[in-house]
PDB file of C-alpha atoms in Angstrom:
ATOM      1  CA  MET A   1      40.320 120.491  32.745  1.00 52.00           C
ATOM      2  CA  ALA A   2      41.677 116.817  33.014  1.00 55.00           C
ATOM      3  CA  GLN A   3      40.028 114.111  31.301  1.00 59.00           C
ATOM      4  CA  LYS A   4      38.775 110.904  32.674  1.00 61.00           C
ATOM      5  CA  PRO A   5      40.924 108.213  31.033  1.00 59.00           C
ATOM      6  CA  THR A   6      38.921 105.666  29.423  1.00 62.00           C
ATOM      7  CA  SER A   7      38.754 102.212  30.653  1.00 60.00           C
ATOM      8  CA  THR A   8      39.154  99.324  28.136  1.00 77.00           C
ATOM      9  CA  GLY A   9      37.768  96.624  30.696  1.00 83.00           C
ATOM     10  CA  PRO A  10      37.178  95.947  34.339  1.00 87.00           C
ATOM     11  CA  SER A  11      39.476  97.729  37.078  1.00 91.00           C
ATOM     12  CA  GLN A  12      41.898  95.575  38.992  1.00 93.00           C
ATOM     13  CA  ARG A  13      39.471  96.206  42.069  1.00 93.00           C
ATOM     14  CA  GLN A  14      36.648  94.747  40.189  1.00 94.00           C
ATOM     15  CA  GLN A  15      38.556  91.804  39.186  1.00 95.00           C
ATOM     16  CA  ARG A  16      40.281  91.166  42.447  1.00 96.00           C
ATOM     17  CA  VAL A  17      36.370  91.263  43.998  1.00 95.00           C
ATOM     18  CA  ALA A  18      35.188  89.137  41.201  1.00 96.00           C
ATOM     19  CA  GLU A  19      37.672  86.486  41.923  1.00 97.00           C
ATOM     20  CA  LEU A  20      36.672  86.645  45.849  1.00 96.00           C
ATOM     21  CA  VAL A  21      33.162  86.021  45.109  1.00 97.00           C
ATOM     22  CA  ARG A  22      33.780  83.301  42.445  1.00 97.00           C
ATOM     23  CA  HIS A  23      35.647  81.351  45.079  1.00 96.00           C
ATOM     24  CA  ALA A  24      32.940  82.072  47.720  1.00 96.00           C
ATOM     25  CA  LEU A  25      30.300  80.834  45.269  1.00 96.00           C
ATOM     26  CA  ALA A  26      32.382  77.810  44.088  1.00 94.00           C
ATOM     27  CA  GLU A  27      33.104  77.051  47.852  1.00 95.00           C
ATOM     28  CA  VAL A  28      29.459  77.165  48.875  1.00 94.00           C
ATOM     29  CA  LEU A  29      28.342  75.023  45.930  1.00 93.00           C
ATOM     30  CA  GLN A  30      31.165  72.414  46.398  1.00 91.00           C
ATOM     31  CA  ARG A  31      30.331  72.127  50.160  1.00 91.00           C
ATOM     32  CA  GLY A  32      26.520  71.363  49.624  1.00 86.00           C
ATOM     33  CA  ASP A  33      25.470  74.112  52.101  1.00 83.00           C
ATOM     34  CA  ILE A  34      22.170  74.899  49.990  1.00 89.00           C
ATOM     35  CA  GLN A  35      19.619  72.200  50.181  1.00 90.00           C
ATOM     36  CA  ASP A  36      18.217  71.635  46.843  1.00 92.00           C
ATOM     37  CA  PRO A  37      17.619  68.477  45.028  1.00 93.00           C
ATOM     38  CA  VAL A  38      18.899  70.114  41.731  1.00 93.00           C
ATOM     39  CA  LEU A  39      21.897  71.511  43.214  1.00 91.00           C
ATOM     40  CA  ASN A  40      22.928  68.481  45.316  1.00 91.00           C
ATOM     41  CA  THR A  41      22.505  66.009  42.330  1.00 92.00           C
ATOM     42  CA  HIS A  42      24.879  68.328  40.079  1.00 92.00           C
ATOM     43  CA  VAL A  43      28.503  69.559  40.217  1.00 93.00           C
ATOM     44  CA  VAL A  44      28.225  73.403  39.329  1.00 93.00           C
ATOM     45  CA  THR A  45      31.400  75.179  37.971  1.00 93.00           C
ATOM     46  CA  VAL A  46      31.847  79.114  38.287  1.00 95.00           C
ATOM     47  CA  PRO A  47      34.527  79.502  35.750  1.00 94.00           C
ATOM     48  CA  GLU A  48      33.676  83.488  35.943  1.00 95.00           C
ATOM     49  CA  VAL A  49      32.525  86.174  37.788  1.00 96.00           C
ATOM     50  CA  ARG A  50      31.996  89.908  36.615  1.00 96.00           C
ATOM     51  CA  MET A  51      31.435  92.726  38.966  1.00 96.00           C
ATOM     52  CA  SER A  52      29.516  95.982  37.946  1.00 95.00           C
ATOM     53  CA  PRO A  53      31.870  99.171  38.655  1.00 94.00           C
ATOM     54  CA  ASP A  54      30.083 100.055  41.878  1.00 93.00           C
ATOM     55  CA  LEU A  55      30.730  96.207  43.054  1.00 93.00           C
ATOM     56  CA  LYS A  56      27.022  96.123  43.781  1.00 95.00           C
ATOM     57  CA  LEU A  57      26.070  93.530  41.010  1.00 97.00           C
ATOM     58  CA  ALA A  58      27.999  90.390  40.403  1.00 97.00           C
ATOM     59  CA  THR A  59      27.246  88.342  37.330  1.00 97.00           C
ATOM     60  CA  ALA A  60      28.196  84.590  37.959  1.00 97.00           C
ATOM     61  CA  TYR A  61      28.651  82.638  34.724  1.00 96.00           C
ATOM     62  CA  VAL A  62      28.010  78.965  35.579  1.00 95.00           C
ATOM     63  CA  MET A  63      28.054  75.466  33.922  1.00 92.00           C
ATOM     64  CA  PRO A  64      26.694  72.160  35.473  1.00 91.00           C
ATOM     65  CA  LEU A  65      29.446  69.728  34.893  1.00 87.00           C
ATOM     66  CA  GLY A  66      29.113  68.039  31.317  1.00 82.00           C
ATOM     67  CA  GLY A  67      26.551  70.825  30.419  1.00 80.00           C
ATOM     68  CA  VAL A  68      23.503  68.750  31.452  1.00 86.00           C
ATOM     69  CA  ASP A  69      20.295  70.261  32.935  1.00 90.00           C
ATOM     70  CA  GLU A  70      21.607  73.958  32.577  1.00 91.00           C
ATOM     71  CA  ALA A  71      18.196  75.568  32.754  1.00 93.00           C
ATOM     72  CA  PRO A  72      17.128  73.768  35.985  1.00 95.00           C
ATOM     73  CA  VAL A  73      20.628  74.330  37.605  1.00 95.00           C
ATOM     74  CA  ILE A  74      20.290  78.042  36.727  1.00 95.00           C
ATOM     75  CA  ALA A  75      16.719  78.266  38.042  1.00 96.00           C
ATOM     76  CA  ALA A  76      17.785  76.504  41.146  1.00 96.00           C
ATOM     77  CA  LEU A  77      20.503  79.133  41.994  1.00 96.00           C
ATOM     78  CA  ASP A  78      18.196  81.853  40.919  1.00 96.00           C
ATOM     79  CA  ARG A  79      15.576  80.489  43.727  1.00 96.00           C
ATOM     80  CA  HIS A  80      18.493  80.375  46.175  1.00 96.00           C
ATOM     81  CA  ARG A  81      19.952  83.849  45.313  1.00 96.00           C
ATOM     82  CA  LYS A  82      19.242  85.352  48.772  1.00 96.00           C
ATOM     83  CA  VAL A  83      21.051  82.610  50.791  1.00 95.00           C
ATOM     84  CA  LEU A  84      23.901  82.512  48.304  1.00 95.00           C
ATOM     85  CA  ARG A  85      24.369  86.277  48.743  1.00 95.00           C
ATOM     86  CA  GLN A  86      24.248  86.005  52.337  1.00 94.00           C
ATOM     87  CA  GLU A  87      26.884  82.968  52.192  1.00 93.00           C
ATOM     88  CA  VAL A  88      28.928  85.339  49.840  1.00 94.00           C
ATOM     89  CA  ALA A  89      28.753  88.150  52.070  1.00 93.00           C
ATOM     90  CA  ARG A  90      29.896  86.059  55.003  1.00 93.00           C
ATOM     91  CA  ARG A  91      33.300  84.972  53.103  1.00 93.00           C
ATOM     92  CA  VAL A  92      34.057  88.295  51.437  1.00 93.00           C
ATOM     93  CA  ASN A  93      34.303  91.238  53.395  1.00 89.00           C
ATOM     94  CA  LEU A  94      32.884  94.114  51.625  1.00 87.00           C
ATOM     95  CA  LYS A  95      30.987  97.067  52.489  1.00 87.00           C
ATOM     96  CA  PHE A  96      27.733  95.931  50.458  1.00 90.00           C
ATOM     97  CA  ALA A  97      26.927  92.598  49.457  1.00 92.00           C
ATOM     98  CA  PRO A  98      26.753  92.170  46.037  1.00 95.00           C
ATOM     99  CA  GLU A  99      23.304  91.355  44.219  1.00 96.00           C
ATOM    100  CA  LEU A 100      23.890  88.140  42.346  1.00 97.00           C
ATOM    101  CA  ARG A 101      22.723  87.091  38.769  1.00 97.00           C
ATOM    102  CA  PHE A 102      23.391  83.828  37.282  1.00 96.00           C
ATOM    103  CA  LEU A 103      24.292  83.275  33.536  1.00 95.00           C
ATOM    104  CA  ARG A 104      25.034  80.264  31.700  1.00 93.00           C
ATOM    105  CA  ASP A 105      28.671  80.021  30.852  1.00 90.00           C
ATOM    106  CA  GLU A 106      29.096  80.197  26.904  1.00 88.00           C
ATOM    107  CA  THR A 107      32.756  79.691  26.855  1.00 85.00           C
ATOM    108  CA  PHE A 108      32.544  76.164  26.489  1.00 79.00           C
ATOM    109  CA  ASP A 109      30.484  76.439  23.299  1.00 81.00           C
ATOM    110  CA  GLU A 110      32.867  79.240  21.873  1.00 85.00           C
ATOM    111  CA  ALA A 111      35.718  76.697  22.558  1.00 83.00           C
ATOM    112  CA  ALA A 112      33.775  73.726  20.769  1.00 83.00           C
ATOM    113  CA  ARG A 113      33.063  76.170  17.849  1.00 88.00           C
ATOM    114  CA  ILE A 114      36.579  77.019  17.268  1.00 89.00           C
ATOM    115  CA  ASP A 115      37.578  73.441  17.685  1.00 87.00           C
ATOM    116  CA  LYS A 116      35.239  72.383  14.984  1.00 87.00           C
ATOM    117  CA  LEU A 117      36.607  75.168  12.849  1.00 86.00           C
ATOM    118  CA  LEU A 118      40.277  73.894  13.125  1.00 85.00           C
ATOM    119  CA  ARG A 119      38.919  70.415  12.226  1.00 86.00           C
ATOM    120  CA  ASP A 120      37.474  71.499   9.204  1.00 84.00           C
ATOM    121  CA  GLU A 121      38.842  69.906   6.284  1.00 84.00           C
ATOM    122  CA  ARG A 122      39.317  73.530   4.320  1.00 82.00           C
ATOM    123  CA  VAL A 123      41.345  74.571   7.363  1.00 78.00           C
ATOM    124  CA  LYS A 124      43.485  71.519   7.484  1.00 77.00           C
ATOM    125  CA  ARG A 125      44.284  71.853   3.561  1.00 80.00           C
ATOM    126  CA  ASP A 126      45.479  75.526   4.279  1.00 78.00           C
ATOM    127  CA  LEU A 127      47.559  74.409   7.149  1.00 74.00           C
ATOM    128  CA  VAL A 128      49.500  71.609   4.965  1.00 71.00           C
ATOM    129  CA  PRO A 129      52.815  72.987   3.613  1.00 69.00           C
ATOM    130  CA  GLU A 130      52.839  73.059  -0.233  1.00 63.00           C
ATOM    131  CA  ARG A 131      55.828  71.658  -2.001  1.00 62.00           C
ATOM    132  CA  ASP A 132      56.505  74.186  -4.883  1.00 58.00           C
ATOM    133  CA  GLY A 133      59.967  73.395  -5.411  1.00 54.00           C
ATOM    134  CA  ASP A 134      61.481  76.544  -3.506  1.00 54.00           C
ATOM    135  CA  GLY A 135      62.407  74.701  -0.246  1.00 51.00           C
ATOM    136  CA  PRO A 136      65.399  72.974   0.512  1.00 52.00           C
ATOM    137  CA  GLU A 137      63.499  69.520   0.839  1.00 53.00           C
ATOM    138  CA  ASP A 138      63.092  69.612  -2.757  1.00 50.00           C
ATOM    139  CA  ASP A 139      66.555  70.200  -3.957  1.00 51.00           C
ATOM    140  CA  GLU A 140      69.061  67.434  -4.601  1.00 53.00           C
ATOM    141  CA  PRO A 141      70.791  66.093  -1.555  1.00 54.00           C
ATOM    142  CA  GLU A 142      74.144  68.272  -0.926  1.00 55.00           C
ATOM    143  CA  THR A 143      77.122  66.464  -1.354  1.00 57.00           C
ATOM    144  CA  GLY A 144      79.556  68.734   0.482  1.00 54.00           C
ATOM    145  CA  ARG A 145      81.538  69.930  -2.477  1.00 54.00           C
ATOM    146  CA  GLY A 146      81.226  73.177  -3.975  1.00 52.00           C
ATOM    147  CA  HIS A 147      79.853  73.494  -7.624  1.00 52.00           C
TER     148      HIS A 147
END
């Protein structure tokens, strides 16, 4: 009996559909098709969308530009979930329009955390090469004559 190969991540089809949904959401939000005071006053980026294996659930990771008013923006997107789903369905040709879920994108926080770690004095100290007399820069200058 053949065993099913274990998957380490999303399939190519999931990734392709996720990218189509991401582009469709970004287009709808950019064009201002949704009439909402919160969404009309914020530029919302959609850096990533992840699809469920059956392609019926799309989790969109969103972030308002500058990270300002994240909670109200996500609440506004949740309020207009049905309209956004219809717009995505119109733009992406799928058998089923995926249910949309909006979450805060945390990759910016992770990047800031890593940047802070790299700027830490202890890390900087470890990155500076030590002079221990073994390197060529510590030897006497060569004169070109053999010894």
